[in-house]
Structure formats: structure tokens, C-alpha cells
Short mmCIF file of C-alpha atoms in Angstrom, two decimals:
data_model
loop_
_atom_site.label_atom_id
_atom_site.label_comp_id
_atom_site.label_asym_id
_atom_site.label_seq_id
_atom_site.Cartn_x
_atom_site.Cartn_y
_atom_site.Cartn_z
CA MET A 292 72.96 0.40 24.19
CA ALA A 293 71.38 1.80 28.10
CA GLN A 294 68.11 1.22 25.90
CA ASN A 295 68.29 -2.32 25.31
CA THR A 296 69.78 -3.68 28.17
CA VAL A 297 66.04 -2.47 29.59
CA GLU A 298 63.97 -4.17 27.44
CA ALA A 299 65.52 -7.16 27.69
CA ALA A 300 65.09 -6.62 31.67
CA HIS A 301 61.81 -5.87 31.23
CA THR A 302 61.26 -9.04 28.42
CA ALA A 303 62.97 -11.62 30.79
CA ALA A 304 60.74 -10.83 33.70
CA LYS A 305 57.89 -11.52 31.18
CA THR A 306 56.90 -15.25 31.21
CA PRO A 307 57.37 -17.23 27.77
CA VAL A 308 54.08 -17.84 26.55
CA THR A 309 53.96 -20.53 23.14
CA LEU A 310 50.76 -19.59 20.90
CA LEU A 311 49.39 -22.75 18.51
CA GLY A 312 47.27 -20.70 16.46
CA LEU A 313 47.31 -17.59 14.08
CA GLY A 314 43.77 -16.98 13.53
CA ALA A 315 42.15 -13.95 13.73
CA MET A 316 41.73 -14.62 17.56
CA GLY A 317 44.63 -16.56 17.26
CA THR A 318 46.56 -13.40 16.29
CA ALA A 319 44.98 -10.41 18.25
CA LEU A 320 46.11 -12.43 21.36
CA ALA A 321 49.83 -13.05 20.09
CA ARG A 322 49.30 -9.67 18.83
CA THR A 323 48.67 -7.97 22.51
CA TRP A 324 51.27 -10.69 24.60
CA LEU A 325 54.28 -8.85 22.18
CA ALA A 326 53.09 -5.58 23.12
CA ALA A 327 53.89 -6.79 26.62
CA GLY A 328 56.76 -7.36 26.44
CA HIS A 329 56.16 -11.35 26.74
CA PRO A 330 59.17 -13.67 24.90
CA LEU A 331 55.85 -15.12 22.38
CA THR A 332 57.05 -18.29 20.50
CA VAL A 333 54.51 -18.95 17.62
CA TRP A 334 52.57 -21.81 15.11
CA ASN A 335 50.29 -21.80 12.26
CA ARG A 336 49.77 -24.47 10.18
CA THR A 337 49.81 -21.85 7.16
CA PRO A 338 52.90 -20.57 7.91
CA ALA A 339 52.51 -17.99 6.16
CA ARG A 340 50.06 -16.60 8.62
CA ALA A 341 53.34 -15.92 11.00
CA GLU A 342 55.53 -13.32 9.35
CA ALA A 343 53.65 -9.90 9.94
CA LEU A 344 54.33 -11.27 13.95
CA ALA A 345 57.75 -12.96 12.99
CA ALA A 346 58.73 -9.10 12.20
CA GLU A 347 57.00 -7.69 15.70
CA GLY A 348 58.99 -10.08 17.75
CA ALA A 349 57.26 -13.62 17.90
CA LYS A 350 59.73 -16.35 17.24
CA VAL A 351 58.29 -18.88 14.45
CA ALA A 352 58.23 -22.38 15.35
CA ASP A 353 59.08 -25.13 12.27
CA SER A 354 57.35 -27.34 13.62
CA ALA A 355 53.97 -27.80 17.22
CA ALA A 356 56.01 -30.34 19.36
CA GLU A 357 58.74 -27.29 18.90
CA ALA A 358 56.86 -24.48 20.10
CA VAL A 359 55.46 -26.30 22.83
CA ALA A 360 59.86 -26.99 24.01
CA ALA A 361 59.76 -23.24 23.51
CA SER A 362 57.17 -22.26 26.72
CA PRO A 363 55.98 -23.91 30.04
CA LEU A 364 53.46 -21.88 29.01
CA VAL A 365 51.13 -23.55 26.00
CA VAL A 366 47.91 -21.46 24.71
CA VAL A 367 45.85 -22.78 21.92
CA CYS A 368 43.05 -21.57 19.69
CA LEU A 369 42.43 -23.93 17.32
CA LEU A 370 39.63 -24.66 14.48
CA ASP A 371 38.40 -27.06 17.33
CA ASP A 372 38.45 -29.65 19.03
CA ALA A 373 39.93 -32.78 17.01
CA SER A 374 42.37 -29.87 15.66
CA VAL A 375 43.63 -29.70 19.16
CA GLY A 376 44.22 -33.31 19.69
CA GLU A 377 45.39 -33.94 16.01
CA VAL A 378 48.17 -30.77 16.81
CA LEU A 379 49.31 -31.67 20.46
CA ASP A 380 49.31 -35.73 20.24
CA ASP A 381 53.40 -35.94 19.27
CA THR A 382 54.38 -32.76 20.93
CA GLY A 383 55.45 -33.46 24.40
CA LEU A 384 53.31 -32.01 27.12
CA ALA A 385 54.80 -33.16 30.02
CA GLY A 386 55.24 -30.70 32.82
CA LYS A 387 53.90 -27.89 30.35
CA ASP A 388 51.36 -25.48 32.10
CA VAL A 389 47.74 -25.82 28.96
CA ALA A 390 45.22 -22.76 28.30
CA ASN A 391 42.77 -23.84 25.31
CA LEU A 392 40.95 -21.15 24.16
CA THR A 393 39.76 -23.46 21.25
CA THR A 394 35.88 -23.42 21.47
CA THR A 395 34.69 -26.76 22.52
CA THR A 396 31.51 -28.25 24.44
CA PRO A 397 31.75 -29.30 27.69
CA ALA A 398 32.23 -32.75 27.57
CA GLN A 399 34.86 -31.77 25.10
CA ALA A 400 36.48 -30.21 27.76
CA ARG A 401 36.98 -32.41 29.93
CA ALA A 402 37.25 -35.26 27.70
CA ARG A 403 40.87 -33.17 26.44
CA ALA A 404 41.46 -32.28 30.45
CA ALA A 405 41.15 -36.10 30.88
CA TRP A 406 43.79 -36.02 27.89
CA ALA A 407 46.64 -33.57 28.71
CA THR A 408 47.25 -34.49 32.31
CA GLU A 409 47.13 -38.36 31.26
CA ARG A 410 50.37 -36.90 29.21
CA GLY A 411 51.52 -35.62 32.48
CA ALA A 412 50.34 -31.76 31.57
CA ARG A 413 48.43 -29.07 34.16
CA TYR A 414 45.10 -28.28 32.55
CA LEU A 415 42.93 -24.72 31.92
CA ASP A 416 39.99 -24.46 29.13
CA GLY A 417 39.11 -21.02 28.21
CA GLY A 418 35.84 -19.39 26.63
CA ILE A 419 36.35 -16.33 24.88
CA MET A 420 33.65 -13.45 25.27
CA ALA A 421 35.17 -11.68 22.66
CA VAL A 422 35.29 -10.90 18.95
CA PRO A 423 39.25 -10.08 17.83
CA PRO A 424 38.63 -6.53 17.53
CA MET A 425 37.93 -6.35 21.13
CA ILE A 426 41.30 -8.19 22.32
CA GLY A 427 44.25 -5.73 24.04
CA VAL A 428 41.97 -3.20 24.07
CA PRO A 429 41.32 -1.13 27.40
CA GLY A 430 37.43 -0.50 28.26
CA ALA A 431 36.46 -2.88 25.24
CA GLY A 432 34.87 -5.30 28.01
CA ALA A 433 36.97 -8.30 26.90
CA TYR A 434 37.24 -11.50 28.89
CA VAL A 435 37.97 -15.06 28.94
CA PHE A 436 36.03 -17.48 31.35
CA TYR A 437 38.79 -20.27 32.31
CA SER A 438 37.99 -23.46 34.38
CA GLY A 439 40.53 -26.32 35.77
CA SER A 440 42.92 -26.84 37.85
CA PRO A 441 42.48 -23.45 40.16
CA GLU A 442 46.40 -23.28 41.59
CA LEU A 443 47.11 -23.39 37.01
CA PHE A 444 45.07 -20.11 37.12
CA GLU A 445 46.47 -18.13 39.85
CA ARG A 446 50.47 -18.96 38.90
CA HIS A 447 49.60 -17.95 35.24
CA ARG A 448 46.83 -15.36 35.45
CA GLU A 449 49.06 -11.82 35.09
CA THR A 450 50.08 -13.68 31.62
CA LEU A 451 46.63 -14.86 30.82
CA ALA A 452 44.75 -11.20 31.87
CA VAL A 453 46.95 -9.21 29.16
CA PRO A 454 44.42 -10.44 25.93
CA ALA A 455 41.23 -9.78 27.72
CA GLY A 456 40.05 -9.77 31.31
CA THR A 457 39.25 -12.97 33.21
CA THR A 458 37.30 -14.98 34.70
CA PHE A 459 37.37 -18.08 36.85
CA VAL A 460 34.61 -20.18 36.64
CA GLY A 461 35.63 -23.65 38.53
CA ALA A 462 37.85 -26.58 39.09
CA ASP A 463 35.60 -29.11 36.55
CA ALA A 464 37.29 -28.04 33.42
CA GLY A 465 34.02 -27.84 31.29
CA PHE A 466 32.32 -25.12 33.05
CA ALA A 467 34.22 -22.78 30.95
CA ALA A 468 32.49 -23.88 28.14
CA LEU A 469 28.98 -24.34 29.68
CA TYR A 470 29.57 -20.58 30.22
CA ASP A 471 30.44 -19.91 27.38
CA MET A 472 27.87 -21.51 25.18
CA ALA A 473 25.20 -20.25 27.95
CA LEU A 474 25.73 -16.39 27.38
CA LEU A 475 26.55 -17.84 23.19
CA GLY A 476 23.08 -18.70 23.58
CA GLY A 477 21.51 -16.61 24.94
CA MET A 478 23.09 -13.53 22.40
CA TYR A 479 21.37 -15.90 19.48
CA GLY A 480 17.97 -15.99 21.14
CA MET A 481 18.42 -11.94 21.08
CA PHE A 482 19.28 -12.02 17.76
CA ALA A 483 16.69 -14.22 16.53
CA GLY A 484 14.21 -12.20 18.41
CA ALA A 485 15.35 -8.63 16.24
CA ALA A 486 15.14 -10.23 12.95
CA HIS A 487 11.75 -11.68 13.89
CA ALA A 488 11.04 -7.81 14.59
CA PHE A 489 12.95 -6.28 11.73
CA ALA A 490 11.47 -9.05 9.75
CA LEU A 491 8.47 -7.93 10.52
CA ILE A 492 8.04 -4.52 9.48
CA ARG A 493 10.55 -5.04 5.40
CA ASP A 494 8.18 -4.76 3.10
CA GLU A 495 6.55 -1.43 5.43
CA ASP A 496 6.89 2.27 4.45
CA ILE A 497 9.30 1.81 7.84
CA ASP A 498 12.46 3.01 8.36
CA PRO A 499 14.59 -0.13 9.88
CA THR A 500 16.77 3.37 11.38
CA ALA A 501 13.95 4.28 13.36
CA LEU A 502 13.11 0.86 14.40
CA ALA A 503 16.74 -0.07 15.68
CA PRO A 504 17.11 2.32 18.09
CA LEU A 505 13.20 1.33 20.57
CA LEU A 506 14.01 -2.16 20.06
CA SER A 507 17.40 -2.12 21.21
CA GLU A 508 16.41 -0.11 24.53
CA TRP A 509 12.78 -2.87 24.10
CA ILE A 510 15.52 -5.47 24.86
CA VAL A 511 18.03 -3.86 27.65
CA ALA A 512 15.07 -2.81 29.16
CA MET A 513 13.36 -6.82 28.91
CA CYS A 514 16.95 -8.04 29.79
CA SER A 515 16.43 -6.63 34.20
CA SER A 516 14.14 -10.02 34.28
CA ILE A 517 16.80 -12.09 33.92
CA PRO A 518 18.34 -11.73 37.42
CA GLN A 519 14.66 -12.47 38.68
CA THR A 520 14.70 -15.67 36.82
CA ALA A 521 18.19 -17.05 38.28
CA GLU A 522 16.29 -15.85 41.29
CA ARG A 523 13.06 -18.01 41.30
CA LEU A 524 15.01 -21.20 39.58
CA ARG A 525 16.91 -21.06 42.86
CA SER A 526 14.24 -20.87 45.00
CA GLY A 527 11.59 -22.26 43.17
CA ASP A 528 9.09 -20.55 43.56
CA TYR A 529 7.31 -19.31 40.18
CA THR A 530 4.59 -16.77 41.41
CA THR A 531 4.95 -14.43 43.63
CA GLY A 532 5.65 -11.16 42.08
CA VAL A 533 5.03 -11.97 38.71
CA VAL A 534 3.81 -9.60 36.70
CA SER A 535 3.03 -10.67 33.07
CA ASN A 536 1.35 -14.55 34.30
CA LEU A 537 1.65 -17.60 32.01
CA GLY A 538 -1.50 -17.50 31.25
CA MET A 539 -1.80 -14.34 29.69
CA GLN A 540 0.42 -14.80 27.75
CA VAL A 541 0.68 -17.96 26.14
CA ALA A 542 -3.29 -15.92 25.81
CA GLY A 543 -2.10 -13.53 23.96
CA THR A 544 0.62 -15.31 21.48
CA PRO A 545 -2.17 -16.16 18.69
CA THR A 546 -1.79 -12.56 17.87
CA PHE A 547 1.83 -12.49 17.31
CA LEU A 548 1.20 -15.66 14.80
CA ALA A 549 -1.30 -13.86 12.66
CA THR A 550 0.07 -10.35 12.76
CA ALA A 551 2.93 -12.90 11.33
CA GLU A 552 0.84 -14.18 9.25
CA GLN A 553 0.18 -10.75 7.35
CA GLN A 554 2.49 -9.14 7.05
CA GLY A 555 3.88 -12.39 5.68
CA ILE A 556 6.78 -13.48 7.28
CA SER A 557 7.30 -16.35 9.32
CA PRO A 558 6.63 -17.75 12.40
CA GLU A 559 9.57 -19.88 12.82
CA LEU A 560 11.73 -18.02 15.18
CA LEU A 561 8.82 -17.44 17.43
CA SER A 562 6.72 -20.68 17.66
CA PRO A 563 8.55 -22.72 19.17
CA PHE A 564 8.99 -20.80 21.77
CA PHE A 565 4.98 -20.30 22.12
CA ALA A 566 4.33 -24.11 21.69
CA LEU A 567 6.61 -24.79 25.19
CA MET A 568 4.83 -21.82 26.50
CA ARG A 569 1.46 -23.58 26.12
CA ARG A 570 3.33 -27.04 27.19
CA ARG A 571 4.31 -25.90 30.26
CA LEU A 572 0.43 -24.75 30.98
CA GLU A 573 -0.87 -28.41 30.00
CA GLU A 574 1.93 -29.71 31.67
CA GLY A 575 0.43 -28.54 35.54
CA GLY A 576 1.70 -24.55 35.20
CA ARG A 577 0.01 -22.45 37.17
CA ASP A 578 -2.24 -19.57 35.03
CA GLU A 579 -0.02 -17.31 37.81
CA GLU A 580 3.86 -18.40 37.79
CA ASP A 581 5.91 -16.48 35.19
CA LEU A 582 7.97 -18.15 32.07
CA THR A 583 11.04 -19.69 34.69
CA GLY A 584 8.50 -22.89 34.02
CA VAL A 585 9.57 -23.00 30.44
CA ILE A 586 13.32 -23.80 31.85
CA ASP A 587 12.46 -27.12 33.85
CA LEU A 588 10.68 -28.77 30.29
CA LEU A 589 14.18 -28.09 27.88
CA ALA A 590 16.24 -29.18 31.14
CA ARG A 591 13.60 -32.10 31.17
CA THR A 592 12.90 -31.99 34.63
CA ARG A 593 9.91 -31.90 36.36
CA GLY A 594 8.09 -30.59 39.65
CA THR A 595 10.79 -27.58 40.78
CA ALA A 596 7.99 -25.53 41.40
CA LYS A 597 7.10 -25.40 44.86
CA ALA A 598 3.31 -26.35 45.45
CA GLY A 599 0.97 -23.24 46.30
CA ALA A 600 4.02 -20.93 45.90
#
């Protein structure tokens, strides 16, 4: 009896949470809040997915409206923005704190924040930088970008930090999605480069597991240029301290394309970037620059580098 009293007191001190969406990520989130002693109400379109969580102590709501009514903090982790609208449209959001962890675009996040505000809710948008097995695992490196109301983030910071670390990136509700897509975009660029590297040796008598550590170490070493690129964008100086200049790198691109042709693989992962490098030179970029000017082409801006820098 005494142990039950202690457990009840522990749970009562925790913020009740409602979670809408029990896919792989939602289920992982749910289990961390349950393990931390938060009263948890869950809902999912497919009720069977909630059965295991019910056995672990979650309350399963019969409808999204019932789930929203159960807790002050409503966390949403659904397929896409359209799903969020469909699920929340007939719920009572007035006075609720909504943290939407559904992957969306920045524009969708901003529109959803305005939509929630019109319905009397307070809103945070989130971008999860993790895969489900990382959630709730100390030292795994999982974290979530949050943007929107700073006051709301501070109010629920401790609860939101239970499944993964928290990083607040601004009052603009679209910033969490923007940071999320920026990091994931960089990730896919890395995947593309690695795919090209492995394709080059695919039909040779080279063990890919021998190339892997060399490739990994090289990519990590090259990541040291990322802070330099950020500083160049901020200063507008694309030439000072450049080691591998744009003119030299453009001159070397035919060798990469010829190697791909000789190995019988498609150059399609490299060709677009090489084309942007050449275009930067053709449209006024200096031989002495690094590759930062390519970013201006992607962003459709001109003349950002300081003349004579």
C-alpha cells in the first residue's frame, strides 16, 4: 500500500500528456513518457496499435476529441499536415497547449500555428532529429527542434525533454521545420556522395567494407569546412583563406565525369553540382573563391560576395 501511495504521488507530479498518433515514432515517444511517470492518454486511427501501451499504463481514448480533452498538453505525431487538420478539426482546442511533431514544411507549420491560434490553442512546432530506436535512450543523440511560443516551450520544457533533447530555434513557428529540412537535406547530400563513391567500385575487385572506413573518415574530415562556409556567408568574403579555389575545382570536374563514364556508372548525382560550379564562374564568380557562391545560385541571390574580397 505504501509503495502504491509513493507511485501515485510520483505520477501526480508529472504533467499529463495526450499523444495523437502511434506509428513507430509515436509509440517510442509514448513509452518514454509512461516510463517517466507521466499520465498518458493516447489515440490512433487504428486502435490495435494502442493495445500494448494500454497494458503499460496508457489510457486509450475512443476518439481524438476525447484524447484532446484529457490533458493540457497535446502532442501530435501523425503522417503529414493534412492528417493533423483532419484529426484535430473536430476537437476542442481552446485552452490547450499543442506540440506538433509531425514532419511538415515551414509554410505548413506557420499556417498550422495560425490555425491553432484561431481555435484558442497555444502552439509549438517540432522537428524530430532522431529515428525511433534513439528515443528515450541516454547518449543516443536524439533531440527535437521546437519553434513557436517561447513561453509555451519554457512551460513544458521538462516534459518535452523526456523522450529526447530539446533545442528551441525561435518564435517563428516555421523555423523548427526549416532547421529539420536543412539538416536532413545535408544528410541526403552526404548519402548521395557516398552512393556515388560505392557505385564507382561496385564492379571492381574491391571490398566495399574496405572503402567504408576511408570514406567515412574523409567525409568527417571535410565537415570541418561547414563552419567556414557559414562564416563566409555571414561576412560576404568568399576568397580569404581559400585552399581549394573554385577555378581549380571546376577545371577538375571533367576527370570525375570521365571516371564515372569509364566505370559505367551514371554521373547524375554529381552533374548538377558541377553545373552550378561552372555557372558560378560564368556569371561572375572569381577563380579565387571557394564553393560558397554556389549557395547564392541556389538561393537565387546575386552579388553577395564583397567586391575585391
